[in-house]
């Protein structure tokens, strides 16, 4: 069973790498947006393989559907059907910066605990408490729900505030009185 | 399970590098937003990988004793996904606004337009 889980895990991660590389190379915006939809859906599948079913639901509904629809609407509102131009100078700089990031992160993960280790520090701190006591305290079998809505309820309230603010921002930006676009 | 070590984290780093490359090298603002979203997803994958417990199941309590994965990263990432979409919407609205003010969504064209005036 564990072997199958691992095969699924690495296959999906491989697909993700290929999709991300393709997005970085394509110069058509529509193609990039559709590939981004595929990328999100692959991420959602990976979350199922990693036991995070609630996250997978959210990623499939919000990350895949809403984000892709938002991008498609932005494409149609900006009318950008043209091909994206590439500038070499930019690309060399980008390669240097991302290699620097990769080196820094590689140094950072050197002493990470092994993947799926039950005795990793992250799994020993408060997680056992939630798993053992949340049912008697909250009464919901889904631990993620009881942590999200009860133990970390203020966190979720803050999330709602962020979404509200973003919504106001979007409305303000899209309905603002605009000067005519400059034609020259 | 022990033999695969930290390969997941290596792949996440590769994804982050590709995403940062997209953000910097793309001259089109919508493509920059796509790059940001890919970076964000790779951070999500990193967190969820940390919460995985070998041989575990999803943290929904069963009648019989079982091994569960860590629910805490799941909660954090649930919040992060929704906030991420809110920021994406705001970024795209800004791009639409830039397009109506400058007539282009190419960052260097916008820059030149600003410098000319």
PDB file of C-alpha atoms in Angstrom:
ATOM      1  CA  UNK A   1       0.000   0.000   0.000  1.00  0.00           C
ATOM      2  CA  UNK A   2       2.716   2.432   0.992  1.00  0.00           C
ATOM      3  CA  UNK A   3       4.570   1.739  -2.238  1.00  0.00           C
ATOM      4  CA  UNK A   4       1.484   2.654  -4.283  1.00  0.00           C
ATOM      5  CA  UNK A   5       1.088   5.894  -2.327  1.00  0.00           C
ATOM      6  CA  UNK A   6       4.666   6.796  -3.102  1.00  0.00           C
ATOM      7  CA  UNK A   7       4.316   6.001  -6.796  1.00  0.00           C
ATOM      8  CA  UNK A   8       1.221   8.258  -7.006  1.00  0.00           C
ATOM      9  CA  UNK A   9       3.051  10.970  -5.065  1.00  0.00           C
ATOM     10  CA  UNK A  10       6.080  11.030  -7.333  1.00  0.00           C
ATOM     11  CA  UNK A  11       4.083  10.664 -10.562  1.00  0.00           C
ATOM     12  CA  UNK A  12       1.972  13.701  -9.656  1.00  0.00           C
ATOM     13  CA  UNK A  13       5.040  15.704  -8.625  1.00  0.00           C
ATOM     14  CA  UNK A  14       6.621  14.815 -11.974  1.00  0.00           C
ATOM     15  CA  UNK A  15       3.516  16.007 -13.821  1.00  0.00           C
ATOM     16  CA  UNK A  16       3.626  19.227 -11.799  1.00  0.00           C
ATOM     17  CA  UNK A  17       7.255  19.828 -12.797  1.00  0.00           C
ATOM     18  CA  UNK A  18       6.489  19.237 -16.490  1.00  0.00           C
ATOM     19  CA  UNK A  19       3.443  21.544 -16.392  1.00  0.00           C
ATOM     20  CA  UNK A  20       5.356  24.314 -14.602  1.00  0.00           C
ATOM     21  CA  UNK A  21       8.224  24.050 -17.114  1.00  0.00           C
ATOM     22  CA  UNK A  22       5.782  24.225 -20.006  1.00  0.00           C
ATOM     23  CA  UNK A  23       4.090  27.301 -18.530  1.00  0.00           C
ATOM     24  CA  UNK A  24       7.489  28.969 -18.187  1.00  0.00           C
ATOM     25  CA  UNK A  25       8.303  28.289 -21.842  1.00  0.00           C
ATOM     26  CA  UNK A  26       5.006  29.015 -23.586  1.00  0.00           C
ATOM     27  CA  UNK A  27       4.434  32.495 -24.975  1.00  0.00           C
ATOM     28  CA  UNK A  28       0.673  32.233 -25.394  1.00  0.00           C
ATOM     29  CA  UNK A  29      -1.320  33.576 -22.492  1.00  0.00           C
ATOM     30  CA  UNK A  30      -4.429  31.477 -23.080  1.00  0.00           C
ATOM     31  CA  UNK A  31      -2.324  28.312 -23.087  1.00  0.00           C
ATOM     32  CA  UNK A  32      -0.567  29.398 -19.889  1.00  0.00           C
ATOM     33  CA  UNK A  33      -3.889  30.005 -18.116  1.00  0.00           C
ATOM     34  CA  UNK A  34      -5.342  26.618 -19.124  1.00  0.00           C
ATOM     35  CA  UNK A  35      -2.121  24.892 -18.073  1.00  0.00           C
ATOM     36  CA  UNK A  36      -2.376  26.686 -14.762  1.00  0.00           C
ATOM     37  CA  UNK A  37      -5.831  25.121 -14.341  1.00  0.00           C
ATOM     38  CA  UNK A  38      -4.308  21.693 -14.977  1.00  0.00           C
ATOM     39  CA  UNK A  39      -1.518  22.511 -12.531  1.00  0.00           C
ATOM     40  CA  UNK A  40      -4.007  23.333  -9.763  1.00  0.00           C
ATOM     41  CA  UNK A  41      -5.981  20.169 -10.399  1.00  0.00           C
ATOM     42  CA  UNK A  42      -2.769  18.116 -10.203  1.00  0.00           C
ATOM     43  CA  UNK A  43      -1.984  19.847  -6.907  1.00  0.00           C
ATOM     44  CA  UNK A  44      -5.449  18.886  -5.626  1.00  0.00           C
ATOM     45  CA  UNK A  45      -4.837  15.235  -6.603  1.00  0.00           C
ATOM     46  CA  UNK A  46      -1.480  15.338  -4.845  1.00  0.00           C
ATOM     47  CA  UNK A  47      -3.195  16.585  -1.681  1.00  0.00           C
ATOM     48  CA  UNK A  48      -5.483  13.524  -1.764  1.00  0.00           C
ATOM     49  CA  UNK A  49      -2.413  11.297  -2.022  1.00  0.00           C
ATOM     50  CA  UNK A  50      -0.918  13.136   0.977  1.00  0.00           C
ATOM     51  CA  UNK A  51      -4.092  12.568   3.102  1.00  0.00           C
ATOM     52  CA  UNK A  52      -5.213  16.205   2.998  1.00  0.00           C
ATOM     53  CA  UNK A  53      -8.711  15.640   1.618  1.00  0.00           C
ATOM     54  CA  UNK A  54     -10.203  18.927   2.883  1.00  0.00           C
ATOM     55  CA  UNK A  55      -7.368  20.883   1.307  1.00  0.00           C
ATOM     56  CA  UNK A  56      -7.876  18.942  -1.923  1.00  0.00           C
ATOM     57  CA  UNK A  57     -11.562  19.914  -1.994  1.00  0.00           C
ATOM     58  CA  UNK A  58     -10.729  23.569  -1.486  1.00  0.00           C
ATOM     59  CA  UNK A  59      -7.913  23.545  -4.011  1.00  0.00           C
ATOM     60  CA  UNK A  60     -10.127  21.888  -6.643  1.00  0.00           C
ATOM     61  CA  UNK A  61     -13.046  24.273  -6.038  1.00  0.00           C
ATOM     62  CA  UNK A  62     -11.248  27.529  -5.321  1.00  0.00           C
ATOM     63  CA  UNK A  63      -7.764  27.116  -6.776  1.00  0.00           C
ATOM     64  CA  UNK A  64      -8.747  25.359  -9.982  1.00  0.00           C
ATOM     65  CA  UNK A  65     -12.181  26.751 -10.817  1.00  0.00           C
ATOM     66  CA  UNK A  66     -12.326  30.271  -9.412  1.00  0.00           C
ATOM     67  CA  UNK A  67      -8.701  31.235 -10.046  1.00  0.00           C
ATOM     68  CA  UNK A  68      -8.839  29.964 -13.646  1.00  0.00           C
ATOM     69  CA  UNK A  69     -12.145  31.754 -14.279  1.00  0.00           C
ATOM     70  CA  UNK A  70     -10.706  34.963 -12.802  1.00  0.00           C
ATOM     71  CA  UNK A  71      -7.687  34.709 -15.090  1.00  0.00           C
ATOM     72  CA  UNK A  72      -9.837  34.006 -18.145  1.00  0.00           C
ATOM     73  CA  UNK A  73     -12.002  37.038 -17.329  1.00  0.00           C
ATOM     74  CA  UNK A  74      -8.875  39.148 -16.904  1.00  0.00           C
ATOM     75  CA  UNK A  75      -7.696  37.909 -20.321  1.00  0.00           C
ATOM     76  CA  UNK A  76     -10.974  38.917 -21.946  1.00  0.00           C
ATOM     77  CA  UNK A  77     -11.178  42.271 -20.107  1.00  0.00           C
ATOM     78  CA  UNK A  78      -7.651  43.191 -21.173  1.00  0.00           C
ATOM     79  CA  UNK A  79      -8.153  41.736 -24.629  1.00  0.00           C
ATOM     80  CA  UNK A  80      -4.695  40.206 -24.635  1.00  0.00           C
ATOM     81  CA  UNK A  81      -4.745  37.615 -27.359  1.00  0.00           C
ATOM     82  CA  UNK A  82      -1.343  38.625 -28.615  1.00  0.00           C
ATOM     83  CA  UNK A  83       1.696  36.490 -28.020  1.00  0.00           C
ATOM     84  CA  UNK A  84       3.892  37.325 -25.076  1.00  0.00           C
ATOM     85  CA  UNK A  85       7.263  38.654 -26.122  1.00  0.00           C
ATOM     86  CA  UNK A  86      10.403  37.413 -24.477  1.00  0.00           C
ATOM     87  CA  UNK A  87      13.416  39.472 -23.573  1.00  0.00           C
ATOM     88  CA  UNK A  88      16.683  37.570 -23.173  1.00  0.00           C
ATOM     89  CA  UNK A  89      18.214  40.061 -20.746  1.00  0.00           C
ATOM     90  CA  UNK A  90      15.350  39.495 -18.328  1.00  0.00           C
ATOM     91  CA  UNK A  91      15.649  35.711 -18.612  1.00  0.00           C
ATOM     92  CA  UNK A  92      19.353  35.559 -17.649  1.00  0.00           C
ATOM     93  CA  UNK A  93      18.704  37.671 -14.571  1.00  0.00           C
ATOM     94  CA  UNK A  94      15.724  35.468 -13.687  1.00  0.00           C
ATOM     95  CA  UNK A  95      17.823  32.287 -13.972  1.00  0.00           C
ATOM     96  CA  UNK A  96      20.471  33.763 -11.649  1.00  0.00           C
ATOM     97  CA  UNK A  97      17.922  34.818  -9.017  1.00  0.00           C
ATOM     98  CA  UNK A  98      16.080  31.485  -9.069  1.00  0.00           C
ATOM     99  CA  UNK A  99      19.340  29.536  -8.756  1.00  0.00           C
ATOM    100  CA  UNK A 100      20.233  31.697  -5.742  1.00  0.00           C
ATOM    101  CA  UNK A 101      16.809  30.923  -4.254  1.00  0.00           C
ATOM    102  CA  UNK A 102      17.282  27.208  -4.961  1.00  0.00           C
ATOM    103  CA  UNK A 103      20.682  27.140  -3.220  1.00  0.00           C
ATOM    104  CA  UNK A 104      19.333  28.999  -0.177  1.00  0.00           C
ATOM    105  CA  UNK A 105      16.338  26.675   0.134  1.00  0.00           C
ATOM    106  CA  UNK A 106      18.502  23.575  -0.431  1.00  0.00           C
ATOM    107  CA  UNK A 107      20.675  24.618   2.516  1.00  0.00           C
ATOM    108  CA  UNK A 108      17.475  25.163   4.485  1.00  0.00           C
ATOM    109  CA  UNK A 109      15.982  21.714   3.885  1.00  0.00           C
ATOM    110  CA  UNK A 110      19.181  19.752   4.534  1.00  0.00           C
ATOM    111  CA  UNK A 111      18.218  19.017   8.146  1.00  0.00           C
ATOM    112  CA  UNK A 112      14.489  18.523   7.545  1.00  0.00           C
ATOM    113  CA  UNK A 113      13.140  15.282   9.052  1.00  0.00           C
ATOM    114  CA  UNK A 114      12.522  12.402   6.637  1.00  0.00           C
ATOM    115  CA  UNK A 115       9.329  12.546   4.572  1.00  0.00           C
ATOM    116  CA  UNK A 116       6.334  10.874   6.334  1.00  0.00           C
ATOM    117  CA  UNK A 117       8.279  10.377   9.567  1.00  0.00           C
ATOM    118  CA  UNK A 118       5.746   9.920  12.428  1.00  0.00           C
ATOM    119  CA  UNK A 119       8.300  11.243  14.935  1.00  0.00           C
ATOM    120  CA  UNK A 120       9.033  14.487  13.090  1.00  0.00           C
ATOM    121  CA  UNK A 121       8.778  17.508  15.441  1.00  0.00           C
ATOM    122  CA  UNK A 122       5.832  18.895  13.442  1.00  0.00           C
ATOM    123  CA  UNK A 123       3.807  15.766  14.201  1.00  0.00           C
ATOM    124  CA  UNK A 124       4.602  15.658  17.921  1.00  0.00           C
ATOM    125  CA  UNK A 125       3.665  19.141  19.108  1.00  0.00           C
ATOM    126  CA  UNK A 126      -0.089  19.860  19.199  1.00  0.00           C
ATOM    127  CA  UNK A 127      -1.298  17.413  16.542  1.00  0.00           C
ATOM    128  CA  UNK A 128      -1.694  14.451  18.975  1.00  0.00           C
ATOM    129  CA  UNK A 129      -3.766  16.663  21.278  1.00  0.00           C
ATOM    130  CA  UNK A 130      -6.147  17.610  18.454  1.00  0.00           C
ATOM    131  CA  UNK A 131      -6.425  13.990  17.311  1.00  0.00           C
ATOM    132  CA  UNK A 132      -7.131  12.614  20.795  1.00  0.00           C
ATOM    133  CA  UNK A 133      -9.228  15.319  22.445  1.00  0.00           C
ATOM    134  CA  UNK A 134     -11.016  17.241  19.703  1.00  0.00           C
ATOM    135  CA  UNK A 135     -13.879  14.737  19.458  1.00  0.00           C
ATOM    136  CA  UNK A 136     -14.721  14.916  23.170  1.00  0.00           C
ATOM    137  CA  UNK A 137     -14.306  18.719  23.209  1.00  0.00           C
ATOM    138  CA  UNK A 138     -15.950  19.740  19.947  1.00  0.00           C
ATOM    139  CA  UNK A 139     -17.839  16.638  18.805  1.00  0.00           C
ATOM    140  CA  UNK A 140     -16.968  16.704  15.098  1.00  0.00           C
ATOM    141  CA  UNK A 141     -15.251  13.605  13.690  1.00  0.00           C
ATOM    142  CA  UNK A 142     -13.393  15.657  11.067  1.00  0.00           C
ATOM    143  CA  UNK A 143     -10.424  17.058  12.999  1.00  0.00           C
ATOM    144  CA  UNK A 144      -9.611  19.642  10.332  1.00  0.00           C
ATOM    145  CA  UNK A 145     -13.106  21.128  10.651  1.00  0.00           C
ATOM    146  CA  UNK A 146     -12.998  21.345  14.427  1.00  0.00           C
ATOM    147  CA  UNK A 147      -9.560  22.995  14.407  1.00  0.00           C
ATOM    148  CA  UNK A 148     -10.554  25.407  11.632  1.00  0.00           C
ATOM    149  CA  UNK A 149     -13.909  26.452  13.053  1.00  0.00           C
ATOM    150  CA  UNK A 150     -13.279  26.188  16.776  1.00  0.00           C
ATOM    151  CA  UNK A 151      -9.674  26.133  18.011  1.00  0.00           C
ATOM    152  CA  UNK A 152      -8.588  28.533  15.274  1.00  0.00           C
ATOM    153  CA  UNK A 153     -11.903  30.321  14.821  1.00  0.00           C
ATOM    154  CA  UNK A 154     -10.304  33.765  15.085  1.00  0.00           C
ATOM    155  CA  UNK A 155      -7.885  32.768  12.336  1.00  0.00           C
ATOM    156  CA  UNK A 156     -10.831  31.977  10.092  1.00  0.00           C
ATOM    157  CA  UNK A 157     -12.512  35.262  11.064  1.00  0.00           C
ATOM    158  CA  UNK A 158      -9.316  37.044   9.983  1.00  0.00           C
ATOM    159  CA  UNK A 159      -9.475  35.154   6.688  1.00  0.00           C
ATOM    160  CA  UNK A 160     -13.013  36.443   6.126  1.00  0.00           C
ATOM    161  CA  UNK A 161     -11.792  39.995   6.823  1.00  0.00           C
ATOM    162  CA  UNK A 162      -9.029  39.538   4.220  1.00  0.00           C
ATOM    163  CA  UNK A 163     -11.504  38.291   1.605  1.00  0.00           C
ATOM    164  CA  UNK A 164     -13.878  41.170   2.385  1.00  0.00           C
ATOM    165  CA  UNK A 165     -11.060  43.693   1.993  1.00  0.00           C
ATOM    166  CA  UNK A 166      -9.945  42.109  -1.275  1.00  0.00           C
ATOM    167  CA  UNK A 167     -13.545  42.203  -2.532  1.00  0.00           C
ATOM    168  CA  UNK A 168     -13.846  45.913  -1.716  1.00  0.00           C
ATOM    169  CA  UNK A 169     -10.508  46.500  -3.438  1.00  0.00           C
ATOM    170  CA  UNK A 170     -11.609  44.688  -6.597  1.00  0.00           C
ATOM    171  CA  UNK A 171     -14.891  46.614  -6.730  1.00  0.00           C
ATOM    172  CA  UNK A 172     -13.088  49.920  -6.153  1.00  0.00           C
ATOM    173  CA  UNK A 173     -10.546  49.169  -8.895  1.00  0.00           C
ATOM    174  CA  UNK A 174     -13.032  47.958 -11.488  1.00  0.00           C
ATOM    175  CA  UNK A 175     -15.644  50.695 -11.015  1.00  0.00           C
ATOM    176  CA  UNK A 176     -13.198  53.606 -10.653  1.00  0.00           C
ATOM    177  CA  UNK A 177     -13.731  56.518 -13.049  1.00  0.00           C
ATOM    178  CA  UNK A 178     -10.863  56.127 -15.492  1.00  0.00           C
ATOM    179  CA  UNK A 179      -9.264  58.675 -17.747  1.00  0.00           C
ATOM    180  CA  UNK A 180      -9.286  57.666 -21.410  1.00  0.00           C
ATOM    181  CA  UNK A 181      -6.414  55.353 -22.392  1.00  0.00           C
ATOM    182  CA  UNK A 182      -3.602  57.300 -23.955  1.00  0.00           C
ATOM    183  CA  UNK A 183      -3.438  56.883 -27.715  1.00  0.00           C
ATOM    184  CA  UNK A 184      -0.077  57.784 -29.171  1.00  0.00           C
TER     185      UNK A 184
ATOM    186  CA  UNK B   1       9.395   4.746   3.679  1.00  0.00           C
ATOM    187  CA  UNK B   2      12.767   5.836   5.050  1.00  0.00           C
ATOM    188  CA  UNK B   3      14.593   5.385   1.774  1.00  0.00           C
ATOM    189  CA  UNK B   4      12.940   8.265  -0.044  1.00  0.00           C
ATOM    190  CA  UNK B   5      14.248  10.814   2.443  1.00  0.00           C
ATOM    191  CA  UNK B   6      13.469  14.374   1.497  1.00  0.00           C
ATOM    192  CA  UNK B   7      12.907  13.995  -2.262  1.00  0.00           C
ATOM    193  CA  UNK B   8       9.490  15.681  -1.948  1.00  0.00           C
ATOM    194  CA  UNK B   9      11.140  18.803  -0.617  1.00  0.00           C
ATOM    195  CA  UNK B  10      13.699  18.815  -3.432  1.00  0.00           C
ATOM    196  CA  UNK B  11      10.909  18.732  -6.016  1.00  0.00           C
ATOM    197  CA  UNK B  12       9.107  21.552  -4.188  1.00  0.00           C
ATOM    198  CA  UNK B  13      12.302  23.617  -4.392  1.00  0.00           C
ATOM    199  CA  UNK B  14      12.495  22.954  -8.141  1.00  0.00           C
ATOM    200  CA  UNK B  15       8.880  24.122  -8.516  1.00  0.00           C
ATOM    201  CA  UNK B  16       9.650  27.294  -6.551  1.00  0.00           C
ATOM    202  CA  UNK B  17      12.668  28.019  -8.771  1.00  0.00           C
ATOM    203  CA  UNK B  18      10.587  27.606 -11.938  1.00  0.00           C
ATOM    204  CA  UNK B  19       7.853  29.843 -10.486  1.00  0.00           C
ATOM    205  CA  UNK B  20      10.299  32.592  -9.506  1.00  0.00           C
ATOM    206  CA  UNK B  21      11.807  32.365 -13.006  1.00  0.00           C
ATOM    207  CA  UNK B  22       8.319  32.900 -14.488  1.00  0.00           C
ATOM    208  CA  UNK B  23       7.623  35.872 -12.202  1.00  0.00           C
ATOM    209  CA  UNK B  24      10.885  37.637 -13.104  1.00  0.00           C
ATOM    210  CA  UNK B  25      11.295  36.712 -16.762  1.00  0.00           C
ATOM    211  CA  UNK B  26       7.689  37.237 -17.922  1.00  0.00           C
ATOM    212  CA  UNK B  27       7.047  40.714 -19.244  1.00  0.00           C
ATOM    213  CA  UNK B  28       3.297  40.145 -19.303  1.00  0.00           C
ATOM    214  CA  UNK B  29       1.589  40.970 -16.021  1.00  0.00           C
ATOM    215  CA  UNK B  30      -0.979  38.142 -16.209  1.00  0.00           C
ATOM    216  CA  UNK B  31       1.840  35.652 -16.678  1.00  0.00           C
ATOM    217  CA  UNK B  32       3.559  37.096 -13.616  1.00  0.00           C
ATOM    218  CA  UNK B  33       0.367  36.409 -11.626  1.00  0.00           C
ATOM    219  CA  UNK B  34       0.368  32.805 -12.902  1.00  0.00           C
ATOM    220  CA  UNK B  35       3.968  32.481 -11.697  1.00  0.00           C
ATOM    221  CA  UNK B  36       3.031  33.837  -8.272  1.00  0.00           C
ATOM    222  CA  UNK B  37       0.206  31.302  -8.036  1.00  0.00           C
ATOM    223  CA  UNK B  38       2.560  28.439  -8.913  1.00  0.00           C
ATOM    224  CA  UNK B  39       4.973  29.614  -6.210  1.00  0.00           C
ATOM    225  CA  UNK B  40       2.101  29.676  -3.760  1.00  0.00           C
ATOM    226  CA  UNK B  41       0.998  26.129  -4.638  1.00  0.00           C
ATOM    227  CA  UNK B  42       4.528  24.854  -4.132  1.00  0.00           C
ATOM    228  CA  UNK B  43       4.549  26.337  -0.631  1.00  0.00           C
ATOM    229  CA  UNK B  44       1.242  24.505  -0.013  1.00  0.00           C
ATOM    230  CA  UNK B  45       2.771  21.231  -1.200  1.00  0.00           C
ATOM    231  CA  UNK B  46       5.735  21.782   1.150  1.00  0.00           C
ATOM    232  CA  UNK B  47       3.431  22.229   4.158  1.00  0.00           C
ATOM    233  CA  UNK B  48       1.193  19.273   3.316  1.00  0.00           C
ATOM    234  CA  UNK B  49       4.283  17.076   2.780  1.00  0.00           C
ATOM    235  CA  UNK B  50       5.458  17.987   6.294  1.00  0.00           C
ATOM    236  CA  UNK B  51       2.104  16.885   7.723  1.00  0.00           C
ATOM    237  CA  UNK B  52       2.117  13.456   6.031  1.00  0.00           C
ATOM    238  CA  UNK B  53       2.567  10.497   8.374  1.00  0.00           C
ATOM    239  CA  UNK B  54       3.685   7.202   6.824  1.00  0.00           C
ATOM    240  CA  UNK B  55       0.843   4.670   6.625  1.00  0.00           C
ATOM    241  CA  UNK B  56      -1.552   7.288   7.958  1.00  0.00           C
ATOM    242  CA  UNK B  57      -5.025   8.174   6.748  1.00  0.00           C
ATOM    243  CA  UNK B  58      -6.959  11.432   6.401  1.00  0.00           C
ATOM    244  CA  UNK B  59      -7.606  13.048   9.838  1.00  0.00           C
ATOM    245  CA  UNK B  60     -11.283  12.089  10.028  1.00  0.00           C
ATOM    246  CA  UNK B  61     -11.783  10.033  13.178  1.00  0.00           C
ATOM    247  CA  UNK B  62     -12.728   6.370  12.764  1.00  0.00           C
ATOM    248  CA  UNK B  63     -14.371   4.015  15.268  1.00  0.00           C
ATOM    249  CA  UNK B  64     -11.326   1.747  15.451  1.00  0.00           C
ATOM    250  CA  UNK B  65      -7.849   3.097  16.335  1.00  0.00           C
ATOM    251  CA  UNK B  66      -5.882   4.295  13.311  1.00  0.00           C
ATOM    252  CA  UNK B  67      -2.849   6.360  12.345  1.00  0.00           C
ATOM    253  CA  UNK B  68      -3.822   9.841  11.143  1.00  0.00           C
ATOM    254  CA  UNK B  69      -1.837  12.454   9.268  1.00  0.00           C
ATOM    255  CA  UNK B  70      -1.168  15.753  11.016  1.00  0.00           C
ATOM    256  CA  UNK B  71      -4.312  17.953  10.702  1.00  0.00           C
ATOM    257  CA  UNK B  72      -2.643  21.255  11.603  1.00  0.00           C
ATOM    258  CA  UNK B  73      -0.868  21.970   8.273  1.00  0.00           C
ATOM    259  CA  UNK B  74      -4.149  21.143   6.509  1.00  0.00           C
ATOM    260  CA  UNK B  75      -5.951  23.867   8.476  1.00  0.00           C
ATOM    261  CA  UNK B  76      -3.239  26.448   7.785  1.00  0.00           C
ATOM    262  CA  UNK B  77      -3.220  25.685   4.076  1.00  0.00           C
ATOM    263  CA  UNK B  78      -7.022  25.753   3.824  1.00  0.00           C
ATOM    264  CA  UNK B  79      -6.871  29.360   5.028  1.00  0.00           C
ATOM    265  CA  UNK B  80      -3.936  30.137   2.742  1.00  0.00           C
ATOM    266  CA  UNK B  81      -5.664  28.822  -0.413  1.00  0.00           C
ATOM    267  CA  UNK B  82      -8.693  31.077   0.053  1.00  0.00           C
ATOM    268  CA  UNK B  83      -6.575  34.122   0.896  1.00  0.00           C
ATOM    269  CA  UNK B  84      -4.417  33.316  -2.144  1.00  0.00           C
ATOM    270  CA  UNK B  85      -7.404  33.481  -4.458  1.00  0.00           C
ATOM    271  CA  UNK B  86      -8.477  36.793  -2.906  1.00  0.00           C
ATOM    272  CA  UNK B  87      -5.050  38.296  -3.597  1.00  0.00           C
ATOM    273  CA  UNK B  88      -5.069  36.856  -7.126  1.00  0.00           C
ATOM    274  CA  UNK B  89      -8.407  38.583  -7.768  1.00  0.00           C
ATOM    275  CA  UNK B  90      -7.017  41.868  -6.463  1.00  0.00           C
ATOM    276  CA  UNK B  91      -3.900  41.540  -8.635  1.00  0.00           C
ATOM    277  CA  UNK B  92      -5.951  40.794 -11.741  1.00  0.00           C
ATOM    278  CA  UNK B  93      -8.233  43.781 -11.024  1.00  0.00           C
ATOM    279  CA  UNK B  94      -5.105  45.958 -10.781  1.00  0.00           C
ATOM    280  CA  UNK B  95      -3.996  44.606 -14.169  1.00  0.00           C
ATOM    281  CA  UNK B  96      -7.373  45.462 -15.709  1.00  0.00           C
ATOM    282  CA  UNK B  97      -7.000  48.980 -14.275  1.00  0.00           C
ATOM    283  CA  UNK B  98      -3.444  49.273 -15.653  1.00  0.00           C
ATOM    284  CA  UNK B  99      -4.704  48.211 -19.043  1.00  0.00           C
ATOM    285  CA  UNK B 100      -7.394  50.903 -19.036  1.00  0.00           C
ATOM    286  CA  UNK B 101      -4.898  53.573 -17.963  1.00  0.00           C
ATOM    287  CA  UNK B 102      -1.937  52.623 -20.192  1.00  0.00           C
ATOM    288  CA  UNK B 103      -3.471  50.517 -22.959  1.00  0.00           C
ATOM    289  CA  UNK B 104      -0.988  47.687 -22.376  1.00  0.00           C
ATOM    290  CA  UNK B 105      -0.233  44.956 -19.827  1.00  0.00           C
ATOM    291  CA  UNK B 106       3.461  44.680 -20.675  1.00  0.00           C
ATOM    292  CA  UNK B 107       5.493  45.868 -17.685  1.00  0.00           C
ATOM    293  CA  UNK B 108       8.270  47.513 -19.719  1.00  0.00           C
ATOM    294  CA  UNK B 109       5.814  49.319 -22.009  1.00  0.00           C
ATOM    295  CA  UNK B 110       4.114  50.688 -18.884  1.00  0.00           C
ATOM    296  CA  UNK B 111       7.517  51.744 -17.515  1.00  0.00           C
ATOM    297  CA  UNK B 112       8.430  53.522 -20.776  1.00  0.00           C
ATOM    298  CA  UNK B 113       5.061  55.252 -20.829  1.00  0.00           C
ATOM    299  CA  UNK B 114       5.615  56.549 -17.300  1.00  0.00           C
ATOM    300  CA  UNK B 115       9.143  57.755 -18.134  1.00  0.00           C
ATOM    301  CA  UNK B 116       7.986  59.531 -21.302  1.00  0.00           C
ATOM    302  CA  UNK B 117       5.456  61.644 -19.399  1.00  0.00           C
TER     303      UNK B 117
END
